[in-house]
XYZ file of C-alpha atoms in Angstrom:
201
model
C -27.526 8.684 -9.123
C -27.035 11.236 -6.495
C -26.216 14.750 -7.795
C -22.135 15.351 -7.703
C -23.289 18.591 -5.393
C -20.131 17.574 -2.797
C -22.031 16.872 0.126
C -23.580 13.902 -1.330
C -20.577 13.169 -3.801
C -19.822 9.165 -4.010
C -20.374 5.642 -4.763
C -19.926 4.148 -1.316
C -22.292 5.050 1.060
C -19.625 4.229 4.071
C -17.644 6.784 2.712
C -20.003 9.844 2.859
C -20.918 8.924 6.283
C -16.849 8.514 7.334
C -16.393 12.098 5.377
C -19.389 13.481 6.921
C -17.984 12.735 10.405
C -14.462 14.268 9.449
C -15.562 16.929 8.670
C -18.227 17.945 11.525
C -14.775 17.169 13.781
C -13.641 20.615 12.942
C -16.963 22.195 14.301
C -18.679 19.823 16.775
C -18.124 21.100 20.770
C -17.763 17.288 21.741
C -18.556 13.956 20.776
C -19.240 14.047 16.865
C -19.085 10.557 16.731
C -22.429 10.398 19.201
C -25.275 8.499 17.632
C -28.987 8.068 19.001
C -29.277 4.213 19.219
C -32.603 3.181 18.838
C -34.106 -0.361 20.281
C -37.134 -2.124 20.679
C -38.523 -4.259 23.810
C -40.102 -7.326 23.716
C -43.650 -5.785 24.179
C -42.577 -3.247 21.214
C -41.373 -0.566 23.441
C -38.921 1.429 21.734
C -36.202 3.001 23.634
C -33.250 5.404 22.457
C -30.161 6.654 23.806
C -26.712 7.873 23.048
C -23.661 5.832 22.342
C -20.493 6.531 20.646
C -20.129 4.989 16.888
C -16.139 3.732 17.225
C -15.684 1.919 13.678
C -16.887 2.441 10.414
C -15.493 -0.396 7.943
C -16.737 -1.585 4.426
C -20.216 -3.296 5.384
C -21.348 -2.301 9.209
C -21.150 0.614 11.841
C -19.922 -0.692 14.997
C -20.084 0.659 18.817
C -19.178 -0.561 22.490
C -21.288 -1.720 24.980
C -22.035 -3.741 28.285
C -23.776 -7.357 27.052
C -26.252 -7.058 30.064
C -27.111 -3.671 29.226
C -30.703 -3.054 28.182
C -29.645 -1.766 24.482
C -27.754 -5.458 24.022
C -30.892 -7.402 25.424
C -32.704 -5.699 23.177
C -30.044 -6.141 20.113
C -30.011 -10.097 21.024
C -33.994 -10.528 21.038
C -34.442 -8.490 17.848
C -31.556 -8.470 15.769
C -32.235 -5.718 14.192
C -31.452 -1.600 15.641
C -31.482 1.668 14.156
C -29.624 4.961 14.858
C -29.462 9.153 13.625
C -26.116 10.744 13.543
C -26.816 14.759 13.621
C -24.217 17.761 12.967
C -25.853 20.768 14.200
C -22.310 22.548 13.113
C -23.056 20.589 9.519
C -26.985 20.728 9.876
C -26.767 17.360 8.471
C -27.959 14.135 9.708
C -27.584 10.009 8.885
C -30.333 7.584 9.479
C -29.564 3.646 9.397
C -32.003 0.961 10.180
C -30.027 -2.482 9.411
C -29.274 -5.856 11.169
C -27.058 -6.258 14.100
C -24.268 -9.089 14.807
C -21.023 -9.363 17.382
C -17.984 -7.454 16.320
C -15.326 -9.883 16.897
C -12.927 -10.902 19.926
C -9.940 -9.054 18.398
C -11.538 -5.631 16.963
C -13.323 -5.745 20.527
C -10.163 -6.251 22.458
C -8.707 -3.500 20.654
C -10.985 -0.866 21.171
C -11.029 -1.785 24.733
C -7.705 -1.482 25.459
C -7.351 1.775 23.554
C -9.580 3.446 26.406
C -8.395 4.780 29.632
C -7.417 2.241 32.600
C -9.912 3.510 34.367
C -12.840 3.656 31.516
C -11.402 -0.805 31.678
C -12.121 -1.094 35.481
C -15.105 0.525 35.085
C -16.510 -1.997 32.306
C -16.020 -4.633 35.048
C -17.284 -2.443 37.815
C -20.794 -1.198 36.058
C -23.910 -3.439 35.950
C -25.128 -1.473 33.331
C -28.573 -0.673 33.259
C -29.491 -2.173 36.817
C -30.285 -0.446 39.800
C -27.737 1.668 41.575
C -27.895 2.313 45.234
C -25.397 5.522 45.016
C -22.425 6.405 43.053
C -20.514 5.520 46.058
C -21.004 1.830 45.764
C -19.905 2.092 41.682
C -16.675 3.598 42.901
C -15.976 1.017 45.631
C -16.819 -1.699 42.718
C -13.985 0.111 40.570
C -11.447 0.020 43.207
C -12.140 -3.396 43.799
C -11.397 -4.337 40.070
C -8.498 -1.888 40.080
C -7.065 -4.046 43.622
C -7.862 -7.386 41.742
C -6.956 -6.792 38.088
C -4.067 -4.331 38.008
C -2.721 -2.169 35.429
C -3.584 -4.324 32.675
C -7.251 -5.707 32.834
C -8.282 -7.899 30.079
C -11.963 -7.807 28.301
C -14.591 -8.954 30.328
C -16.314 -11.718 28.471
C -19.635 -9.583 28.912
C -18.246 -6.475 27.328
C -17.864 -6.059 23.106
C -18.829 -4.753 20.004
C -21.907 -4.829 17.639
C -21.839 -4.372 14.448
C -24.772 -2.893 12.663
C -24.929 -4.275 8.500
C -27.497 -1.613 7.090
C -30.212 -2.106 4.869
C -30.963 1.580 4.840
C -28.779 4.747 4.805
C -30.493 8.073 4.290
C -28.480 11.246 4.371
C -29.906 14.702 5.125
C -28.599 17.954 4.580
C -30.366 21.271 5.498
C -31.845 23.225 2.436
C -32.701 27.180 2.458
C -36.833 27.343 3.317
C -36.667 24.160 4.733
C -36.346 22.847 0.873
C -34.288 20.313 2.408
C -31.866 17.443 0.333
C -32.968 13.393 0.805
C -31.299 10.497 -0.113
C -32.645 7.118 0.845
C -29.681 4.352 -0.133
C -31.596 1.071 -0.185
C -30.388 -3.005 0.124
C -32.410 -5.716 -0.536
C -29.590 -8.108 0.503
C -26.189 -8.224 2.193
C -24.400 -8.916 -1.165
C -27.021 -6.980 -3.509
C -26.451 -3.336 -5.097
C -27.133 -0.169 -3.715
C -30.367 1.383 -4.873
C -30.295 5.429 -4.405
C -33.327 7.303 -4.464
C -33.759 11.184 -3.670
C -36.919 12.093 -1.187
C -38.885 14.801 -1.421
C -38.140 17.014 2.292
């Protein structure tokens, strides 16, 4: 069992990840929802990059993206990604490696019309991940949408969620002398218990 110390308090691993990321709200200068995604190519390439996590819920983390974009190639060819979640203003981290799956129509078309009318044109305007000739052209392409679509653009079918189910949660908090705090939470299947096991720094 992990130690009732606060930081690590709980049953639910979900939980301590959705309290962690309260909390380093009242400290963080932007963005402490940001996660490094992490990927792998066909040829075993890995590649990483920021993303916002939108959605924690009972069984997966879940964030945005553009289906053509090289993270959601990657997602559909593997099935499997992995991400950190640090709080320098916490100097605490979260690590999950776990399998990945569609969020659904509805939670997606939520999300997506909770953003900005212009963050909707520019889902339809950005190829993302392919080549750009200059940031001109992108504009043009969101004008174009804006023309075309209005104040009220729906989804584009190319544009959703993923959800990522973990099999692994480890959560890191800074110790004095670098005498750091690790605990790995473990699944050997969707429906099977947590196992908890503390790591040495």
């Amino acid at each position: 069992m992990v130690e009732k110390d606060g930081k690590f308090e709980g049953n639910n691993p979900f939980d301590i990840c959705k309290r962690w990321i309260a909390e380093a709200e009242a400290g963080e200068l932007n963005d402490p929802n940001a996660i490094a995604l992490s990927t792998v190519s066909a040829d075993g390439m890995p590649n990483v990059r920021m993303v916002l996590l939108k959605n924690i819920d009972d069984s997966a983390f879940v964030f945005f993206t553009n289906f053509g974009s090289q993270k959601a190639l990657e997602i559909f060819d593997c099935g499997k990604a992995s991400f950190v979640w640090h709080s320098k203003f916490l100097r605490r981290q979260i690590r999950v490696r776990g399998f990945t799956s569609l969020e659904g129509d509805q939670a997606s078309d939520e999300y997506y019309n909770s953003r900005s009318l212009r963050s909707r044109l520019g889902a339809w305007a950005s190829l993302q991940s392919k080549p750009l000739d200059s940031r001109e052209t992108l504009l043009n392409q969101v004008e174009k949408f804006s023309e075309s679509l209005g104040q009220e653009p729906t989804r584009p079918k190319f544009w959703g969620g993923f959800r990522i189910v973990p099999a692994e949660i480890e959560f890191w908090a800074e110790g004095e002398s670098r005498l750091h705090d690790r605990f790995l939470w473990t699944k050997h299947s969707v429906d099977g218990p947590w196992k908890i096991q503390r790591l040495y720094p």
